Short mmCIF file of C-alpha atoms in Angstrom, two decimals:
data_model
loop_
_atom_site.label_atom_id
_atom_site.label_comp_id
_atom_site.label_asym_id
_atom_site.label_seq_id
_atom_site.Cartn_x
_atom_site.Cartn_y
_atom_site.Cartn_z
CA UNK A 1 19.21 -2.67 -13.57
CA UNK A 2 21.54 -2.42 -16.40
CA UNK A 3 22.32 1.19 -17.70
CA UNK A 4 23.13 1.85 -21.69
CA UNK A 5 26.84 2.58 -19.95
CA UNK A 6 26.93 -0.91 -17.58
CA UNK A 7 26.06 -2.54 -21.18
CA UNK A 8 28.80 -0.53 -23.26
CA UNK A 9 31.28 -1.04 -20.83
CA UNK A 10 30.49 -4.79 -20.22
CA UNK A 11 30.24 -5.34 -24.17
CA UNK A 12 34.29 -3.62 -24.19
CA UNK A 13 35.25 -5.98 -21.41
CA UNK A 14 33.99 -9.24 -23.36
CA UNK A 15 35.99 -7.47 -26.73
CA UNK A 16 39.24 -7.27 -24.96
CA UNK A 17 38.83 -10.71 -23.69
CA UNK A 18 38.48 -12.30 -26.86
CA UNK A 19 40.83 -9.63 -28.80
CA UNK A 20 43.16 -11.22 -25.77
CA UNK A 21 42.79 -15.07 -26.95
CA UNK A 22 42.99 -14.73 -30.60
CA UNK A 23 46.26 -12.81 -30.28
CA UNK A 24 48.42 -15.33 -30.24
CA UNK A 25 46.54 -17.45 -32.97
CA UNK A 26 48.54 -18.92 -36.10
CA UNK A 27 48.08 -16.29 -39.33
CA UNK A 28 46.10 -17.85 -42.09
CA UNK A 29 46.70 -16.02 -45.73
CA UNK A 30 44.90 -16.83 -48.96
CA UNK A 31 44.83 -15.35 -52.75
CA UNK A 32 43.55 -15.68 -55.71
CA UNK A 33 45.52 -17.17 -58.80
CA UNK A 34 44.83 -18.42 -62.33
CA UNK A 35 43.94 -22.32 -60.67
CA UNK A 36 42.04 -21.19 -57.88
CA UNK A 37 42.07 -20.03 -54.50
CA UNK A 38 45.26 -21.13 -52.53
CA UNK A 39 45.50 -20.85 -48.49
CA UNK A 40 48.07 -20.97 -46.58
CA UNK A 41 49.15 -20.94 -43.22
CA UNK A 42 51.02 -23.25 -39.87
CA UNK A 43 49.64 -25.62 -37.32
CA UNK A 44 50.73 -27.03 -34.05
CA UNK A 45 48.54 -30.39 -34.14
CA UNK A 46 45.45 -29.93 -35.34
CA UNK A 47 44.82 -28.99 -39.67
CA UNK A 48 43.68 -25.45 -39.92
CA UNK A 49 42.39 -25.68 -43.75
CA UNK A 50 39.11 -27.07 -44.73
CA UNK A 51 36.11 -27.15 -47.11
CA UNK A 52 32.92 -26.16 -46.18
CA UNK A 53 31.05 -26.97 -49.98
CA UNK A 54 32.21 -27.65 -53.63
CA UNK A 55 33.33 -23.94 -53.74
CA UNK A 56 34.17 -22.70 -50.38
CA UNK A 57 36.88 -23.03 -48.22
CA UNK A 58 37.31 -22.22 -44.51
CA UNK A 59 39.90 -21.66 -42.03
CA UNK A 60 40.24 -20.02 -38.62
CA UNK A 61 41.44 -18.72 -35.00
CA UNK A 62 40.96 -19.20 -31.98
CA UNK A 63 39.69 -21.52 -29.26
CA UNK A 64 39.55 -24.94 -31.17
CA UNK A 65 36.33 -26.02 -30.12
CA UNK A 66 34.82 -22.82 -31.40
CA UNK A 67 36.35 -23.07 -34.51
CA UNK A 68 35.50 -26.51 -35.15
CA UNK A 69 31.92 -25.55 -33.75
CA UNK A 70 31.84 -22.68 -36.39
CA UNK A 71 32.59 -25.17 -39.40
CA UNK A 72 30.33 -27.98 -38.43
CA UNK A 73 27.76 -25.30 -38.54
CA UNK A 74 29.22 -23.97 -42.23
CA UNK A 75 29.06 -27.19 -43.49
CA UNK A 76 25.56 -28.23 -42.02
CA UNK A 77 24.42 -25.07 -43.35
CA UNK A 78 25.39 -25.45 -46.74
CA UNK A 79 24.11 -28.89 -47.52
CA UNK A 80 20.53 -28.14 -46.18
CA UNK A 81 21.22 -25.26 -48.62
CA UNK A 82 22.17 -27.34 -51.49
CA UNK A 83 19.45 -30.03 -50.70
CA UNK A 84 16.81 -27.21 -50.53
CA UNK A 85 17.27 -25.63 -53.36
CA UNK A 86 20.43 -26.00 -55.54
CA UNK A 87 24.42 -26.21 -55.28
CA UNK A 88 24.16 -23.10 -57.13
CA UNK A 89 22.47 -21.63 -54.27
CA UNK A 90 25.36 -22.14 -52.16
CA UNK A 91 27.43 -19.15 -51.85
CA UNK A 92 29.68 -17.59 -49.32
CA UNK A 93 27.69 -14.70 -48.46
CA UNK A 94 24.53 -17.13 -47.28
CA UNK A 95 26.74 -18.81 -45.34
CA UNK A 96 28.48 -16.08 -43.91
CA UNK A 97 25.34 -14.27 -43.18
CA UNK A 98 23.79 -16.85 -41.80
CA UNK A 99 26.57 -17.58 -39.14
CA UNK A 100 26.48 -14.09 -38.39
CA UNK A 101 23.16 -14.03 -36.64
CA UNK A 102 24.27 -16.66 -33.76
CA UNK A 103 27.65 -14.79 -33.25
CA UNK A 104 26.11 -11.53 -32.74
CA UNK A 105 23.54 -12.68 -30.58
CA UNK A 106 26.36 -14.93 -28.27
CA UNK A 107 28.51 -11.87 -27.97
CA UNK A 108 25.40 -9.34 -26.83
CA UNK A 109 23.98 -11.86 -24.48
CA UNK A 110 25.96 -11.59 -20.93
CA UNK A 111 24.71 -14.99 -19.86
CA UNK A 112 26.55 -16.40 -22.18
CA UNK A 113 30.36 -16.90 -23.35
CA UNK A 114 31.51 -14.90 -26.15
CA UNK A 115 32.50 -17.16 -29.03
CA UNK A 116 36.18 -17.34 -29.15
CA UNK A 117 36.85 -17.16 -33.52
CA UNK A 118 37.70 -15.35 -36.54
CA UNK A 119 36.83 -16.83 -39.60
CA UNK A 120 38.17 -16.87 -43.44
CA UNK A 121 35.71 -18.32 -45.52
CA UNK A 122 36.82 -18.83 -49.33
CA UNK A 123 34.89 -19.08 -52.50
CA UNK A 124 36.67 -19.57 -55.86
CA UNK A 125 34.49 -18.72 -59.07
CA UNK A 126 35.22 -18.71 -62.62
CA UNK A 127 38.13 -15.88 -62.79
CA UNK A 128 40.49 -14.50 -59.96
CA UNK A 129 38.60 -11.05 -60.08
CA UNK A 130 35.28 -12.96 -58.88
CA UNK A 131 36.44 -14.96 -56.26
CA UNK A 132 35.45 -13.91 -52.74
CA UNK A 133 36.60 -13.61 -49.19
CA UNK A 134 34.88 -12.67 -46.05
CA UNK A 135 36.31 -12.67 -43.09
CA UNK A 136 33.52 -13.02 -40.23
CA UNK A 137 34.78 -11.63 -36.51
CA UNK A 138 33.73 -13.66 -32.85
CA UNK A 139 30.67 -10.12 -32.67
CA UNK A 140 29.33 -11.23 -36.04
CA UNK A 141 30.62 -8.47 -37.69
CA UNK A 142 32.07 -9.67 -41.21
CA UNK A 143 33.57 -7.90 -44.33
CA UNK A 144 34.33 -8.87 -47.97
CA UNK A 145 37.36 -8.83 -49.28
CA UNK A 146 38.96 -9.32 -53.21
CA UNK A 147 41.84 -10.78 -54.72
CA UNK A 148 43.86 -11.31 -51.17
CA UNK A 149 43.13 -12.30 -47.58
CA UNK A 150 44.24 -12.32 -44.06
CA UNK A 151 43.46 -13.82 -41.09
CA UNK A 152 45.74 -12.64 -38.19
CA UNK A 153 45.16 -11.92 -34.13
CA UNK A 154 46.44 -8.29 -34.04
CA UNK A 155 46.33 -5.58 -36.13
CA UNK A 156 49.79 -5.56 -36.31
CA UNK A 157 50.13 -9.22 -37.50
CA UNK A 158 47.61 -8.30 -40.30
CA UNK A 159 49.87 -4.78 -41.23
CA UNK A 160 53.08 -7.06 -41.52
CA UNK A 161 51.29 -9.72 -43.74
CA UNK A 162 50.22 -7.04 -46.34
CA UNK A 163 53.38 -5.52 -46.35
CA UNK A 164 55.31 -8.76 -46.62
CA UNK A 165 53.00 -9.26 -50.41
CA UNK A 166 53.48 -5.68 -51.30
CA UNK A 167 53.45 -5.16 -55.05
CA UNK A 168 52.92 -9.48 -55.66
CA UNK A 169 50.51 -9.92 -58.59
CA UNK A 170 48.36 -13.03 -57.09
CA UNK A 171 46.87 -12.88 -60.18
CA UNK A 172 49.21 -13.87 -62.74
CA UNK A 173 51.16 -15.76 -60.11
CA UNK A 174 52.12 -19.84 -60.46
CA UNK A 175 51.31 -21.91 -57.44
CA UNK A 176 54.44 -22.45 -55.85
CA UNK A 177 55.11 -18.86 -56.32
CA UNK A 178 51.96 -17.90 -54.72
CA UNK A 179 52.76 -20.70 -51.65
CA UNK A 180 55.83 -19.22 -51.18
CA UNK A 181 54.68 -15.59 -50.89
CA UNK A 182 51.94 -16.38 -48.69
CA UNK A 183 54.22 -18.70 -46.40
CA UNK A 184 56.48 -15.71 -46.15
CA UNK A 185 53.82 -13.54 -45.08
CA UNK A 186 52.51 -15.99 -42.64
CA UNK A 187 55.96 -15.70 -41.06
CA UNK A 188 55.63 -12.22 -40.60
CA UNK A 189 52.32 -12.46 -38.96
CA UNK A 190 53.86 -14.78 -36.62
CA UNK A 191 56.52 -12.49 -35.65
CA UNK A 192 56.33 -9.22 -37.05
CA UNK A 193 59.33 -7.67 -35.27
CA UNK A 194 61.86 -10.29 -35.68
CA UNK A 195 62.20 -10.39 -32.31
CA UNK A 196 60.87 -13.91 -31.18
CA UNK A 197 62.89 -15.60 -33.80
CA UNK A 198 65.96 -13.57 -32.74
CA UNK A 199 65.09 -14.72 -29.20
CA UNK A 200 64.47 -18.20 -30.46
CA UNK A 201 60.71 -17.88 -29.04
CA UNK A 202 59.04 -19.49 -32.19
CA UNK A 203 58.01 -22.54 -31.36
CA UNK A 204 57.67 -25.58 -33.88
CA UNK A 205 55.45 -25.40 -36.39
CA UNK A 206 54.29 -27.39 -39.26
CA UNK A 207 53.29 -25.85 -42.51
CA UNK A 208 50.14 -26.06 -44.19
CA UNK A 209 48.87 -25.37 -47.51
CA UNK A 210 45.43 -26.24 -49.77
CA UNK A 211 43.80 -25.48 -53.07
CA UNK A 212 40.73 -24.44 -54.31
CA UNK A 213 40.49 -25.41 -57.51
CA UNK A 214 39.07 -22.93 -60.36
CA UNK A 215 38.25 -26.20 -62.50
CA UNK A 216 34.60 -27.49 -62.19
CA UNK A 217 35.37 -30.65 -63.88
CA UNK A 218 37.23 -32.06 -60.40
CA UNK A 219 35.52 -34.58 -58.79
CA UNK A 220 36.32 -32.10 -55.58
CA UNK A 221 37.65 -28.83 -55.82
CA UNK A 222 39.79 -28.83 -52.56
CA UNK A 223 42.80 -30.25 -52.14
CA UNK A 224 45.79 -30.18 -49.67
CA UNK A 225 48.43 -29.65 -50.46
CA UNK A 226 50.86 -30.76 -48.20
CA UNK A 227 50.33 -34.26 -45.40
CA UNK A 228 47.98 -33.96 -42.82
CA UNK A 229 49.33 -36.22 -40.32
#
């Protein structure tokens, strides 16, 4: 029979293993500027940026075929949204709470495998002060946030990417200006001692970069912004 403490103790083990995995996943940062949302972030193979509907955006860690598993179902989600009712209807927070549900239930359930992901989901609205982030955790735990957002394995990868944009005004910023902030503070997330690029421990990486775009009159609003091979 399993005990309130068998179940607290098992639910710890299954959070360290998947704290373990997304550790060493590639940083993803995103902000808000005058002509949208920009993201930003580095890839091995595989893109890491995508669009989910007209005005969201989505990006991720962790094992690939849970992130890809975690868009598909974004994506599905929002067009039976948009067919249902309206694109209006559409927002980040339906989507987001919807995933939730599946997440949650995945990580409490010890016949099945946790679902290895952290999420960044994106939407860009009419000024930089209404956009929205949410950033939605492999337990199904997820939390807004405004302006400016990271996606990182550690805690410490996500402390050195907010100090590495300390006192940056997204806001006001121009895009390249923005890119290059954010690609600095992806850098940091990577390695935020110095030490593996002192050691010569960071592997090869290819940047990767994609707008939202603030203007409705695009025939789509997201765009990369560097090749996808």
């Amino acid at each position: 029979m399993l005990t309130p403490y068998d179940w607290q103790e098992g639910i710890g083990h299954r959070a360290q293993y998947v704290e373990g995995r997304l550790a060493s996943g590639i940083p993803v940062a995103a902000a808000s500027i005058p002509e949208g949302i920009v993201l930003a972030t580095f890839r091995a193979q595989s893109g890491k940026l995508f669009e989910v509907y007209d005005r969201i955006a989505y990006s991720a860690i962790g094992l690939q075929s849970d992130v890809e598993a975690l868009r598909v179902a974004a994506v599905e989600f929002s067009h039976q949204e948009g067919f249902r009712r309206s694109e209006e209807d559409v927002t980040v927070p339906r989507v987001v709470t919807h995933l939730s549900e599946p997440l949650k239930r995945a990580f409490g359930d010890f016949r099945m495998s946790p679902v290895v992901v952290r999420g960044l989901f994106g939407e860009v609205n009419e000024t930089p002060d209404k956009d929205k982030f949410y950033v939605l955790d492999y337990d199904g735990d997820y939390h807004l946030r405004r302006n400016l957002a990271f996606l990182a394995g550690t805690r410490e990868a996500t402390m050195a990417m907010v100090e590495a944009v300390e006192g940056v005004n997204f806001a006001e910023a121009k895009q390249d200006d923005a890119l290059a902030q954010l690609r600095e503070a992806v850098v940091k997330g990577l390695d935020p001692t110095g030490e593996r690029a002192v050691a010569g421990e960071l592997p090869e990486f290819t940047f990767e970069a994609a707008l939202l775009s603030r203007d409705d009159g695009r025939a789509r609003r997201f765009r990369l912004l560097t090749p996808r091979e």
